[in-house]
Amino acid sequence: MTVHARHGDASDGALAQAVGGRLSRVDGPAKITGAAKYAVEQQLEGLAHAVLVESTIASGKVRAIDTARAEAAPGVLKVLTPDTIISLRTASDWFGTPPPDKPYCPLARDITFSGQHVAAVVAETFEQAVAAAALVKVSYDETPSIVDLSDGKAGDGIPIDAMTKEWGDAATAFASAPVRICAAYNTPREYQAPMEPHGLIARWEGDRLTVWEPSQWLDGMARTYAEWFEVPFENVRLVSPYIGGGFGSKALALSHGAIAASAARMLGRPVKLVMTRPQTFTGYGGRAATRQTVTIGADHDGVIQSIVHRGVNETSIDGMWVEPLGSVTSIMYATPNFSSRQNVVRVNSVVPGAMRAPGENPSAFGIESAIDELSYEVGIDPLEIRLRNYAEQDPEAKKAWSTRQLREAFAAGAERFGWARRTPAPRSMRDGNHLIGWGVAAGTYPVRRAYGEAVVRILADGSVEVESSSIDMGQGTYTILAQTAAETVGVSADDVVVKLGDSRFPRAGVTGGSRLAGVMTGAVHKAATSALDQLVGLAISDPRSPFHALQANTLVVANGRIGSPRGDRADVSIADLLKSVGRDRIEATGDTMPANSTAEDRYKNYTTIAMALPHTEGDYSRHSWCAHFIEVRVDEDFGTVRVSRVVSALDSGRLYNPKLAESQWKGGIIMGIGQALLEEGIVDRRHGRIVNNNLADYLVPTNADIPDIDVISVGIPDLHSSVLGGKGVGELAIVGVAPAIANAVFHATGKRVRDLPITLEKLI
Ligand code: MCN
Ligand code: MOS
């Protein structure tokens, strides 16, 4: 393991290894040398290969599936159709809502979107399965489809009352406000596009199922598989030690998983199924397309009096996805009058899903663009207007913020960026034929909390082992849990081995909502504290211990050695102490569940999201915050936009590992740049089909698109948010990037683009 310490930071190894140190990723070497085995890289005896056949229409019914030629093709073991696949039971949803007692078929007869799985071919080799899948002939009775939100047939949709937020009298206050702005903001379908596509290997041994599958939630997915196949939860093992990115898309067991596990059961052989890149655009949902109108009533000083917000997001014909569009709108600025409502509209698409900061991300595009528009309307600097409307407490929950270093973020970001040198008028800054624009926007993400569980072992050689069924998809879980255990027990992180990604380990809930780091550092801290207590207890009380005669009531453990606090006795290594007291290990399981929790509570906490603590629970409202300052250069002739400078100041509370948190923030900002300038799922309106379903046509940023990104941490420890004082990091930084870029583009060009992405045809 190498420790890269940056100048000016904790520069010696020991400091880098404690919580708050800049330890490099402990899983890094395994990943870059190829030693890390991803889910579908397992080599299993007798492995068969499944390939999906998908609907080519967006709406209608399968009339017939002709499998004769496929069945006769070389190497084919089975062709699965709705008629031949085994029957499964419907599983509960991720809230744990009990399912209707009805069968579940992962292959569709009723088609509600293009790309729906209708059949699967299983063969001895992958190539044989691909060849035979092309021979499956599906005929349909097609019916007209609703292409997207702009389709005339889409209608106004279904009101989602739970999303309604109202206080004061927003309509009246708006009507009487001296300054009024009103605009509509749209975001398109966007896709998580993780480098590793979805896929799995499923193997049955009797009624025990093992699934190797990239997963943001082993326990939740294991529950779903158990319910589908009606076997006990304990009979399902999910294995996912390394994951090539998820961004929200790998939290749930999906229909392709049910198909592969069914095939494995039917054949009595392990089956591998890997999605093609195009299938990753329809096998599960990306971010829903959204429409919002934001109206703001203010006085001539730019002080907001009323915000009225209406949002719509698309969902599928038979599934429900609500993208909470009022989430940032309702808390970012102080306003005495507020109204937000939301509808969903059913269209013929796969049900949309979670993608990095679902809700907050499009919500911020609306409100952070709108307040920028207001700033020009009243002639006040866009940074100044945000400070004038600063929310001193949560305007919605009417509670104090646990911590909100947003003012500090604005100040630090503005200083580093040089905001004071900005000239206010649009088109007033240029460099040759580049129009230069400077934009600012804020972002936020709530602190989601739940409970976690971990085991910490102090082993005979003095090393420490941590186990948890939580996961690392690149965020740094392995590393921060090593640091937490190392610091708590008093050893070097080099001597800690963290094992994750196996549902047989002590349980963990979903890695979603940027909550895992806070949850799991808490659990590991607790387990490690209890292991340390046991170690010290033994050293004091065991007659064979060299410290027994000391009659001390505590001892100090540091650098893997135990000593007396007064230093009046030679210290002893943990290994020697364990040897002298005749123990080969010390083990402690720690969970952060309330003391009176039942086994049922634990199961529910780890396998559903129903037990998460609201971010406004108790006396405080808890959120991470950020401010982005972005420079764009717009080519006046061609309308091309390049982001040339980013300075972001962020408040995620205490950072467990600043190097990793900065990397997370930069990743979020890069994804935000992609969202602002490139990303858009384009639908062929004749067939209701995503046409740019690959990474050549669905554009994500490359290195050449990304300038140096400067991130500044302005957080302070927030003990209302987590045991060690951290708030969420993973999703925060994407929130607010797109509006900061849109605002910069307006400053550069005088054109307000309210539809993402900001492509050149919208500027010329
Ligand atoms: N961290 C820190 N200090 C804190 C909090 C976090 O140093 N106070 C650092 C740690 O390295 C931690 C990481 O940030 O491992 C993320 O912590 P957290 O914010 O708790 O987020 P989660 O661990 O729950 O990760 C999930 C989050 C989500 S929801 C998405 S979406 C996302 C993201 O993380 N997907 C990612 N970051 C991703 N990063 C990678 N490489 N790949 C993805 O798919
Ligand atoms: Mo993140 S979208 O909550 O997995």
mmCIF file of C-alpha atoms in Angstrom, residues 53-57 61-67 81-82 108-109 111 116-120 133-141:
data_model
loop_
_atom_site.group_PDB
_atom_site.id
_atom_site.type_symbol
_atom_site.label_atom_id
_atom_site.label_comp_id
_atom_site.label_asym_id
_atom_site.label_seq_id
_atom_site.Cartn_x
_atom_site.Cartn_y
_atom_site.Cartn_z
ATOM 1 C CA VAL A 53 -34.078 -11.112 -26.555
ATOM 2 C CA GLU A 54 -35.835 -7.787 -26.255
ATOM 3 C CA SER A 55 -38.986 -6.198 -27.591
ATOM 4 C CA THR A 56 -38.653 -4.064 -30.696
ATOM 5 C CA ILE A 57 -41.952 -2.286 -30.095
ATOM 6 C CA LYS A 61 -48.680 -7.606 -26.995
ATOM 7 C CA VAL A 62 -46.441 -10.473 -27.957
ATOM 8 C CA ARG A 63 -48.504 -12.528 -30.382
ATOM 9 C CA ALA A 64 -46.090 -15.430 -30.741
ATOM 10 C CA ILE A 65 -42.495 -16.390 -30.148
ATOM 11 C CA ASP A 66 -41.025 -18.835 -32.620
ATOM 12 C CA THR A 67 -38.110 -20.564 -30.919
ATOM 13 C CA THR A 81 -40.176 -17.532 -22.988
ATOM 14 C CA PRO A 82 -43.079 -16.463 -20.781
ATOM 15 C CA ALA A 108 -43.028 -9.927 -20.836
ATOM 16 C CA ARG A 109 -46.114 -10.760 -22.869
ATOM 17 C CA ILE A 111 -45.090 -4.805 -23.844
ATOM 18 C CA GLN A 116 -38.311 -5.163 -22.609
ATOM 19 C CA HIS A 117 -37.027 -8.700 -22.101
ATOM 20 C CA VAL A 118 -39.303 -11.140 -23.943
ATOM 21 C CA ALA A 119 -37.125 -14.253 -24.223
ATOM 22 C CA ALA A 120 -33.672 -15.557 -23.344
ATOM 23 C CA ALA A 133 -30.837 -15.305 -29.847
ATOM 24 C CA ALA A 134 -30.792 -13.737 -33.316
ATOM 25 C CA LEU A 135 -32.897 -16.677 -34.537
ATOM 26 C CA VAL A 136 -35.748 -16.154 -32.070
ATOM 27 C CA LYS A 137 -38.673 -14.682 -33.953
ATOM 28 C CA VAL A 138 -41.138 -12.565 -32.020
ATOM 29 C CA SER A 139 -44.340 -11.248 -33.566
ATOM 30 C CA TYR A 140 -46.414 -8.517 -31.973
ATOM 31 C CA ASP A 141 -49.744 -6.770 -31.985
#
